[in-house]
Short mmCIF file of C-alpha atoms in Angstrom, two decimals:
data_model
loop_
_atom_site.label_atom_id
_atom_site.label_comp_id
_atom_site.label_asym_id
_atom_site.label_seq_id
_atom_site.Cartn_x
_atom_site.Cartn_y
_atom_site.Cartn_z
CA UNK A 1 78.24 76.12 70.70
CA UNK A 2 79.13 78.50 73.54
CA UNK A 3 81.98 81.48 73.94
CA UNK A 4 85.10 82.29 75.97
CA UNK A 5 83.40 83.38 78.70
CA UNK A 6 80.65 81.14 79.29
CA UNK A 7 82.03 78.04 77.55
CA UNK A 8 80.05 75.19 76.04
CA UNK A 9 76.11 76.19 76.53
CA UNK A 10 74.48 74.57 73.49
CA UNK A 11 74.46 71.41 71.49
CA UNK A 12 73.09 70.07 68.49
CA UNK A 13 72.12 66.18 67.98
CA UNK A 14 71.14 64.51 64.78
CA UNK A 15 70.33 61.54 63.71
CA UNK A 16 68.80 58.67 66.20
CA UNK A 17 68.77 60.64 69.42
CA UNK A 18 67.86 58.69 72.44
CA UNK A 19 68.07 61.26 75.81
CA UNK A 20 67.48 59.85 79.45
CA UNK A 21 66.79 61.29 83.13
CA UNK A 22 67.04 58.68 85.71
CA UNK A 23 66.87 59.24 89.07
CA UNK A 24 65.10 58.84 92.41
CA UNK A 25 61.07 59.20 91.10
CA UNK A 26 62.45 60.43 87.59
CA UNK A 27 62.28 57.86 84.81
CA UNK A 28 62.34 59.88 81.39
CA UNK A 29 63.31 59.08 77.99
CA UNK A 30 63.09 60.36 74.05
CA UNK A 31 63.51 59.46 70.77
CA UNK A 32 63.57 61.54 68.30
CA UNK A 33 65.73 62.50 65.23
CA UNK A 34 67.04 66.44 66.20
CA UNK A 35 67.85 67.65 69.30
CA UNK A 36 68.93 71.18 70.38
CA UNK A 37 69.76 71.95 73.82
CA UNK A 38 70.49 74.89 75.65
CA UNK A 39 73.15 74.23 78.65
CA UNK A 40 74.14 76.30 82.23
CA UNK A 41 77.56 77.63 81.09
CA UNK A 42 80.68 75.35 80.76
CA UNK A 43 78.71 72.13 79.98
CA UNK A 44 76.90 71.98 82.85
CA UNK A 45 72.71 70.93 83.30
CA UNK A 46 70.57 70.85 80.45
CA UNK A 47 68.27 73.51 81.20
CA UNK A 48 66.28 73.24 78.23
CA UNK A 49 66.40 70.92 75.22
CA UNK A 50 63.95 71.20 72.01
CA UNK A 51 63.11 68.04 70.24
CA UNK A 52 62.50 68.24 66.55
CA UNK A 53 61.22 66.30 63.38
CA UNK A 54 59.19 63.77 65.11
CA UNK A 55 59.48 62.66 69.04
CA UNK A 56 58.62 59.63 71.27
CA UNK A 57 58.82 61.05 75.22
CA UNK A 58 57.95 58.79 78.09
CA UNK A 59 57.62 59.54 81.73
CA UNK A 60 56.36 56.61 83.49
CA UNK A 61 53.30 55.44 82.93
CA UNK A 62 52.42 58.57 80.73
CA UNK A 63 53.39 58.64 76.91
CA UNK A 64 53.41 61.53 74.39
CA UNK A 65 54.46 61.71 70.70
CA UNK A 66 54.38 64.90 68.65
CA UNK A 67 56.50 66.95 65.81
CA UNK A 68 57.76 69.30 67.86
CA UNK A 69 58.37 69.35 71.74
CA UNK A 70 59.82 72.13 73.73
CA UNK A 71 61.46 70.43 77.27
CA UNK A 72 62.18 73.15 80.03
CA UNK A 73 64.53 70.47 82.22
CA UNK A 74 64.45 72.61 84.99
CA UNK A 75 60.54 73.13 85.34
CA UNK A 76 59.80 70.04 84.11
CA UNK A 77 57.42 71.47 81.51
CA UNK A 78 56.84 69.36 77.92
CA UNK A 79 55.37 71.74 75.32
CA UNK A 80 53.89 69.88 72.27
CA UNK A 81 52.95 71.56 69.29
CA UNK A 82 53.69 71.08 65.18
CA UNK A 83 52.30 68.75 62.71
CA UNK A 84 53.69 65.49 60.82
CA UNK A 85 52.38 62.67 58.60
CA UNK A 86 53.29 60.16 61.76
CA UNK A 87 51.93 63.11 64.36
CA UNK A 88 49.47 64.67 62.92
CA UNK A 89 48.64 66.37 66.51
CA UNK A 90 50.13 66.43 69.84
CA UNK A 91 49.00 63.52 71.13
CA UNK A 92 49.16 62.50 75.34
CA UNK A 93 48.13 59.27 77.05
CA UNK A 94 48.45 57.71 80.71
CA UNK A 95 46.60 55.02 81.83
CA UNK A 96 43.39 57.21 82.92
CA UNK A 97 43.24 59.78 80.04
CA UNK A 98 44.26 60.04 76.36
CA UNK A 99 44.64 63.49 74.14
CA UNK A 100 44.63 64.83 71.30
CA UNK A 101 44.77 68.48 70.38
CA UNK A 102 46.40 71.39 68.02
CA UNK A 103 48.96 72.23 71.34
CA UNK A 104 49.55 70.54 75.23
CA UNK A 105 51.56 71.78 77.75
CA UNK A 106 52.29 69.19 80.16
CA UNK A 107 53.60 69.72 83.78
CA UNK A 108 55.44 66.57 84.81
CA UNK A 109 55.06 66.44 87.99
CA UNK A 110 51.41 65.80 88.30
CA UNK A 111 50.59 65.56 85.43
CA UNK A 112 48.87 68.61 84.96
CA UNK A 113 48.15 68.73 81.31
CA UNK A 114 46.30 72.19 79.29
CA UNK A 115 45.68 71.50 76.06
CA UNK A 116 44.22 73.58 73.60
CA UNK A 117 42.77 73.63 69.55
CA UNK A 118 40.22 71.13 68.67
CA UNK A 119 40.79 68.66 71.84
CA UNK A 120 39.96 65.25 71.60
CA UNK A 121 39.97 62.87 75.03
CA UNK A 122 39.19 59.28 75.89
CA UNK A 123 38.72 58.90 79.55
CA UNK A 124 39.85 55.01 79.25
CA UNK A 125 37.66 52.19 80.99
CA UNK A 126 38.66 50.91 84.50
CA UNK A 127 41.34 48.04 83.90
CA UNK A 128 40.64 44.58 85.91
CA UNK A 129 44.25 43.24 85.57
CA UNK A 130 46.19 43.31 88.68
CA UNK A 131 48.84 45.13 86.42
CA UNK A 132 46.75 48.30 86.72
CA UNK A 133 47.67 50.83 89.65
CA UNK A 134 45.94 52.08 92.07
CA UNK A 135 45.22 55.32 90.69
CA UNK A 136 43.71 53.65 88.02
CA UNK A 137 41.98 51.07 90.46
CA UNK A 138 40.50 54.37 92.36
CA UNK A 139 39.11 56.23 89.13
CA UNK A 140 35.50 56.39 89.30
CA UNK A 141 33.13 57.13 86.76
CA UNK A 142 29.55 58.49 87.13
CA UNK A 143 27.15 55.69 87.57
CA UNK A 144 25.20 57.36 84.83
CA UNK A 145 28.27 56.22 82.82
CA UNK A 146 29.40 52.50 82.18
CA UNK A 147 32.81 52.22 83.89
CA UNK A 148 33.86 49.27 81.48
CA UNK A 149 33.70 51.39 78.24
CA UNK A 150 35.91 54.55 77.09
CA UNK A 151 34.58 57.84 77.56
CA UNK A 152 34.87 60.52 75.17
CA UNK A 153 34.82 64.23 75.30
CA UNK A 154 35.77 67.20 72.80
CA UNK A 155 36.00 70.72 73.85
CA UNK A 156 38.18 73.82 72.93
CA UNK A 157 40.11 73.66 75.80
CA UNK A 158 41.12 71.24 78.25
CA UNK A 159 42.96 71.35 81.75
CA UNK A 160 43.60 68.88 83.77
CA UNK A 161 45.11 67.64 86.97
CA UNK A 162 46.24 64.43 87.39
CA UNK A 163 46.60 64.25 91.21
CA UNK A 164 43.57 66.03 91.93
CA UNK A 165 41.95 63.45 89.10
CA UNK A 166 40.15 66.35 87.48
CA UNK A 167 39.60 67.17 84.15
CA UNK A 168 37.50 70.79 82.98
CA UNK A 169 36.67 71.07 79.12
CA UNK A 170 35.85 74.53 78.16
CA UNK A 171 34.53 75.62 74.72
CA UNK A 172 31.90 73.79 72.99
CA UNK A 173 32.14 70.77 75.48
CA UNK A 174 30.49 67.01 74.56
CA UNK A 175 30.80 64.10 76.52
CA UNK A 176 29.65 60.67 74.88
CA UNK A 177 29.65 57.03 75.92
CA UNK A 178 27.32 54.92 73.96
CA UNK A 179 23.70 55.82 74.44
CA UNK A 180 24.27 58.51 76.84
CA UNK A 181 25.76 62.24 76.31
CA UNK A 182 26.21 65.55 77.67
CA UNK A 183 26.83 68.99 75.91
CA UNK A 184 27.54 72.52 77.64
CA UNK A 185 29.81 75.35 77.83
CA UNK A 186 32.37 73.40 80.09
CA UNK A 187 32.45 70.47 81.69
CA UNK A 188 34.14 69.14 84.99
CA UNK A 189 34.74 66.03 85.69
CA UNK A 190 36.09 64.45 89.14
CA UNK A 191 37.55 60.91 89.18
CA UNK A 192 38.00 61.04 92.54
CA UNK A 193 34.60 60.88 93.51
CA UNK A 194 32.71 60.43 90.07
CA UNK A 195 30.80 63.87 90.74
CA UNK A 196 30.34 65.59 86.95
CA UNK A 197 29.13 69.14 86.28
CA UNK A 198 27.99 71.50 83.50
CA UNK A 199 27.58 75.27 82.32
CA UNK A 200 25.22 75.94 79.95
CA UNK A 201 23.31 75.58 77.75
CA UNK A 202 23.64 72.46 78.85
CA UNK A 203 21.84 69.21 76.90
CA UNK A 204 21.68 65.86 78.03
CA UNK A 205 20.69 62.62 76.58
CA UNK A 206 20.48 58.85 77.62
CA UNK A 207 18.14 55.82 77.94
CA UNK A 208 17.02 54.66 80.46
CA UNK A 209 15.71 51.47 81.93
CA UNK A 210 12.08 51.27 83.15
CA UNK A 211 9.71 48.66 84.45
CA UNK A 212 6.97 47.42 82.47
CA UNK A 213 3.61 45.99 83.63
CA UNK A 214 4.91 42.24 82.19
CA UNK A 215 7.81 42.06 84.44
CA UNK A 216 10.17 42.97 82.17
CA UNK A 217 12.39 46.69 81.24
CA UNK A 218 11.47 48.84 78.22
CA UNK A 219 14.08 51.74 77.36
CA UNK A 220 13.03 54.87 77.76
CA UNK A 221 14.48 57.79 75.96
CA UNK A 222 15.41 60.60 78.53
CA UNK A 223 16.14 64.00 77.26
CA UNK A 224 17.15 67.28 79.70
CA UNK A 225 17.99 70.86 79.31
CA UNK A 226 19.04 73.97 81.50
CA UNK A 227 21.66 76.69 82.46
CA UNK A 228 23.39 74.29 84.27
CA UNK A 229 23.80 70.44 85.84
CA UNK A 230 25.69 68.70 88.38
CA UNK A 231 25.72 64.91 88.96
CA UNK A 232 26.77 63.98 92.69
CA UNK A 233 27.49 60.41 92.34
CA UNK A 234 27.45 59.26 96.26
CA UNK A 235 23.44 60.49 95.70
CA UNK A 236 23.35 59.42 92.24
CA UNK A 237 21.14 62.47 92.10
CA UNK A 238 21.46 64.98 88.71
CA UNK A 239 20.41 68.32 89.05
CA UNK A 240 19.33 70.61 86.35
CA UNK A 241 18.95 74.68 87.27
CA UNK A 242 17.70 77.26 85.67
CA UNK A 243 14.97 76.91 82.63
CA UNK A 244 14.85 72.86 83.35
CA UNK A 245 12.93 70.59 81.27
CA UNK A 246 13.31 67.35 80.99
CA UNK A 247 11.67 64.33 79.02
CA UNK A 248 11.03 60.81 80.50
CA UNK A 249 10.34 57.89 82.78
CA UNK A 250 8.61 60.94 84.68
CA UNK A 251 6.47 62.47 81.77
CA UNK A 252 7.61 65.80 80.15
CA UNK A 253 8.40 68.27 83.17
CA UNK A 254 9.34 71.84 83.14
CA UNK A 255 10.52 73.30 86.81
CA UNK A 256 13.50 76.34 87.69
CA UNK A 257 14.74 73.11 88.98
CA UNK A 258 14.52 69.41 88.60
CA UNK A 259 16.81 66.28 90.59
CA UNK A 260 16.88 63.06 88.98
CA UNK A 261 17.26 60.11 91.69
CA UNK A 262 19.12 57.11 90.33
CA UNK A 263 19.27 53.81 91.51
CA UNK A 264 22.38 52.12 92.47
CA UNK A 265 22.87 50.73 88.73
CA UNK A 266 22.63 54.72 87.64
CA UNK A 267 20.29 53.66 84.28
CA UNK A 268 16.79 53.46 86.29
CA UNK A 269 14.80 56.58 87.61
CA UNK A 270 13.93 56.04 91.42
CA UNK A 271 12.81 59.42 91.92
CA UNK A 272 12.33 62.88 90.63
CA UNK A 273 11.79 66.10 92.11
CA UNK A 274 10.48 69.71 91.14
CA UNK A 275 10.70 72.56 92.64
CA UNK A 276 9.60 76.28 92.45
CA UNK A 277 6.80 76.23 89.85
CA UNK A 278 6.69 73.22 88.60
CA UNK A 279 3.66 72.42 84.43
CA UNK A 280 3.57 68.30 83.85
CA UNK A 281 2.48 67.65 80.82
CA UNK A 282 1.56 63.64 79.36
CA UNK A 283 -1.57 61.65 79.41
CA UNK A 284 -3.61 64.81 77.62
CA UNK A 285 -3.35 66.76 81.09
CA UNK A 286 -1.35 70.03 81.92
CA UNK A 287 -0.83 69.90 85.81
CA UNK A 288 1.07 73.25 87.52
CA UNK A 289 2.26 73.64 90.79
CA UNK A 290 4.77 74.68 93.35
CA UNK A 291 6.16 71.13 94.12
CA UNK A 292 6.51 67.61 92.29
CA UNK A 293 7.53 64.97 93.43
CA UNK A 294 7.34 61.67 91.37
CA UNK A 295 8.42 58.03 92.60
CA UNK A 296 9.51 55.74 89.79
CA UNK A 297 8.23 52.18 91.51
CA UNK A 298 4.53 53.46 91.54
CA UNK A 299 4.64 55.43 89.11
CA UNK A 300 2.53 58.05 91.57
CA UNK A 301 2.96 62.01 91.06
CA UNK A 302 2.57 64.26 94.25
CA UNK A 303 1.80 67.60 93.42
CA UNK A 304 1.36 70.77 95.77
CA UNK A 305 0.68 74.42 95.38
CA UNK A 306 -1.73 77.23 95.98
CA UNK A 307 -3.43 75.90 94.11
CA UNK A 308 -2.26 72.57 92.24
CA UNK A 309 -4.58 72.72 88.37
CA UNK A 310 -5.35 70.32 85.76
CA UNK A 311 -5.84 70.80 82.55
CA UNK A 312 -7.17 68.13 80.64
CA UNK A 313 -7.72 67.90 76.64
CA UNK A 314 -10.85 69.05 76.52
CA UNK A 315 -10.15 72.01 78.18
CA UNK A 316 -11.42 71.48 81.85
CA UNK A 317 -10.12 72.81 84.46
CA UNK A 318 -9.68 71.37 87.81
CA UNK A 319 -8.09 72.82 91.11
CA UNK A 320 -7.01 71.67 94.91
CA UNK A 321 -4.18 72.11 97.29
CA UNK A 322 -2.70 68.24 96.49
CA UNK A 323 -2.89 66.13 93.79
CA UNK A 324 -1.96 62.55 93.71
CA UNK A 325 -2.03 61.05 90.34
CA UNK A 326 -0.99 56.98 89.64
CA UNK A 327 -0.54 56.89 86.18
CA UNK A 328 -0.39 52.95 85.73
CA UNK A 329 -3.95 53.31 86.57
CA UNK A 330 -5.23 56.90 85.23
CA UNK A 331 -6.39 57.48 89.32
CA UNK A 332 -6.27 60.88 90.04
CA UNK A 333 -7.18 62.28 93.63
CA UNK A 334 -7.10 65.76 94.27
CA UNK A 335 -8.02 67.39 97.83
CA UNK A 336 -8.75 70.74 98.57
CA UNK A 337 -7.03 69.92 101.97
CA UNK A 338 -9.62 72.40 103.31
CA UNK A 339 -7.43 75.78 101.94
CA UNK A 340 -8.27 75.43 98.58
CA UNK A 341 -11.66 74.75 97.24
CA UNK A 342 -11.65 71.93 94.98
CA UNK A 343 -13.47 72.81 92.02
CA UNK A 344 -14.09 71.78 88.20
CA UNK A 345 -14.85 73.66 85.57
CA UNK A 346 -15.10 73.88 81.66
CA UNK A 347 -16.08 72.12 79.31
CA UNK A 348 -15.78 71.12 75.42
CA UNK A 349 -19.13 69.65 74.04
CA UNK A 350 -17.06 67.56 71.60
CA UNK A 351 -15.82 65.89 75.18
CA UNK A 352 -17.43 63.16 77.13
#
């Protein structure tokens, strides 16, 4: 199609289309079975091109099939929309990340992907081939995560940047592998340096590993909730702010805010901390305080405040500036530390 003055500016292409871009860095092809493109006047560039009925686009390493695609040739920008038996959704894939979802708009260079509608991701499992490139190579997972197993996460919304290795769900966000997941409001995740954040309400779940006095591991179900967490994998520490609570290896502690220290194989507590205003609860005891500190080997609770109180289950009350408490052997020690008299009191007459 076109006109006197401008010439050729449009074509249409049917049946068994196959279109191409090679060049220096560029290495793109289609199949699909319509084509229409839109042209710079007198047959010149391909400006923009819209692929119909079903299409099969490649860029490198990155793959996309869909019923519809929209190709601006000059901004290098694949929309993907439309739905077909063989396409039921957009669907996007590279060798670190996989989508799904009602509509993706994919910048080429990059990629930088947005997608949008019911999104469904696989964060794929670090390859051991010598195939595999280095980006992929270089993608970390948390350690709180198994980095030999598929990740999935579902949100609303998803954008993300492939250079930066950054994905950010939005909307109704879960992440899942196994065992272990995470729900929230959004969340971020960095394969660059395995760091993983969430707005709330945020939920988390996993099991974790914990000695046991026969020498062996038992699993231990670990359950946490606040406004918001962040995992800072160089730490391995997880932080939960605002409203924390959190059920464990540690006993069931509520705090304005709570770090989980991992060990280096990310599925064993070696430390937790509480800060702020911190109640304990487990073993029939209440304990509040200002600061908690708990370390996973000993199983020993440090507990400070003005004052630190127990609670026990029949009701009496106990008080000091420090408490130490090792639960593998019930030993509690409290100390007035000479600032806070240390003092009992209470009683239930159905209580020894």
């Amino acid at each position: 199609t076109g006109d006197d003055r401008h010439g050729l500016t449009g074509a249409h292409f049917t049946g068994n289309v196959q279109y191409s871009e090679r060049g220096k860095g560029v290495d793109r092809a289609a199949r699909l079975p319509v084509m229409d493109v839109a042209m710079s006047a007198g047959f010149g560039a391909i400006e923009e091109a819209t692929f119909s009925n079903g299409v099969r686009f490649a860029d490198g390493p990155m793959f996309a099939t869909a019923a519809t695609a929209k190709y601006g040739v000059s901004r290098g920008v694949l929309e993907l929309s439309g739905s077909e038996p063989a396409s039921p959704v957009p669907h996007v894939l590279n060798e670190q990340i996989t989508v799904d979802a009602a509509r993706v708009e994919i910048a080429l260079d990059g990629p930088v992907v947005h997608a949008n509608g019911t999104v469904k991701s696989i964060l794929q499992p670090k390859k051991n081939d010598k195939a595999a490139s280095s980006s992929r190579d270089d993608a970390k997972l948390p350690a709180m995560l198994n980095e030999d197993q598929p990740v999935n996460v579902t949100a609303d919304a998803l954008a993300y940047d492939g250079r930066a290795e950054r994905a950010v769900y939005t909307g109704n966000a879960l992440l899942w592998q196994a065992e272990t997941s995470i729900k929230g409001a959004s969340i971020t995740l960095d394969s660059r340096s395995g760091d993983l954040a969430a707005t709330g309400p945020v939920t988390t779940s996993s099991v974790l590993q914990q000695d046991n006095k026969t020498g062996g591991k038992d699993k231990v179900n670990s359950v946490g909730t606040s406004k918001a967490f962040a995992y800072v994998d160089n730490l391995r520490r997880a932080t939960y702010t605002g409203d924390a609570h959190i059920t464990g290896p540690q006993g069931d502690l509520t705090s304005p805010r709570i770090e989980l220290f991992f060990k280096a194989s990310g599925d064993e507590l070696d430390r937790a901390e509480a800060y702020d205003g911190v109640v304990l609860r487990g073993e029939g005891r209440k304990t509040t305080g200002q600061r908690l500190t708990y370390f996973g080997a000993e199983e020993r609770y440090l507990v400070t405040g003005a004052p630190v109180t127990i609670v026990d289950e029949c009701g009496r009350e106990t008080t000091g500036r420090t408490l130490i408490f090792y639960r593998a052997t019930d030993r509690i020690v409290v100390d007035g530390n000479e600032q806070v008299r240390t003092q009992t009191r209470g009683s239930n007459a159905t209580c020894p």
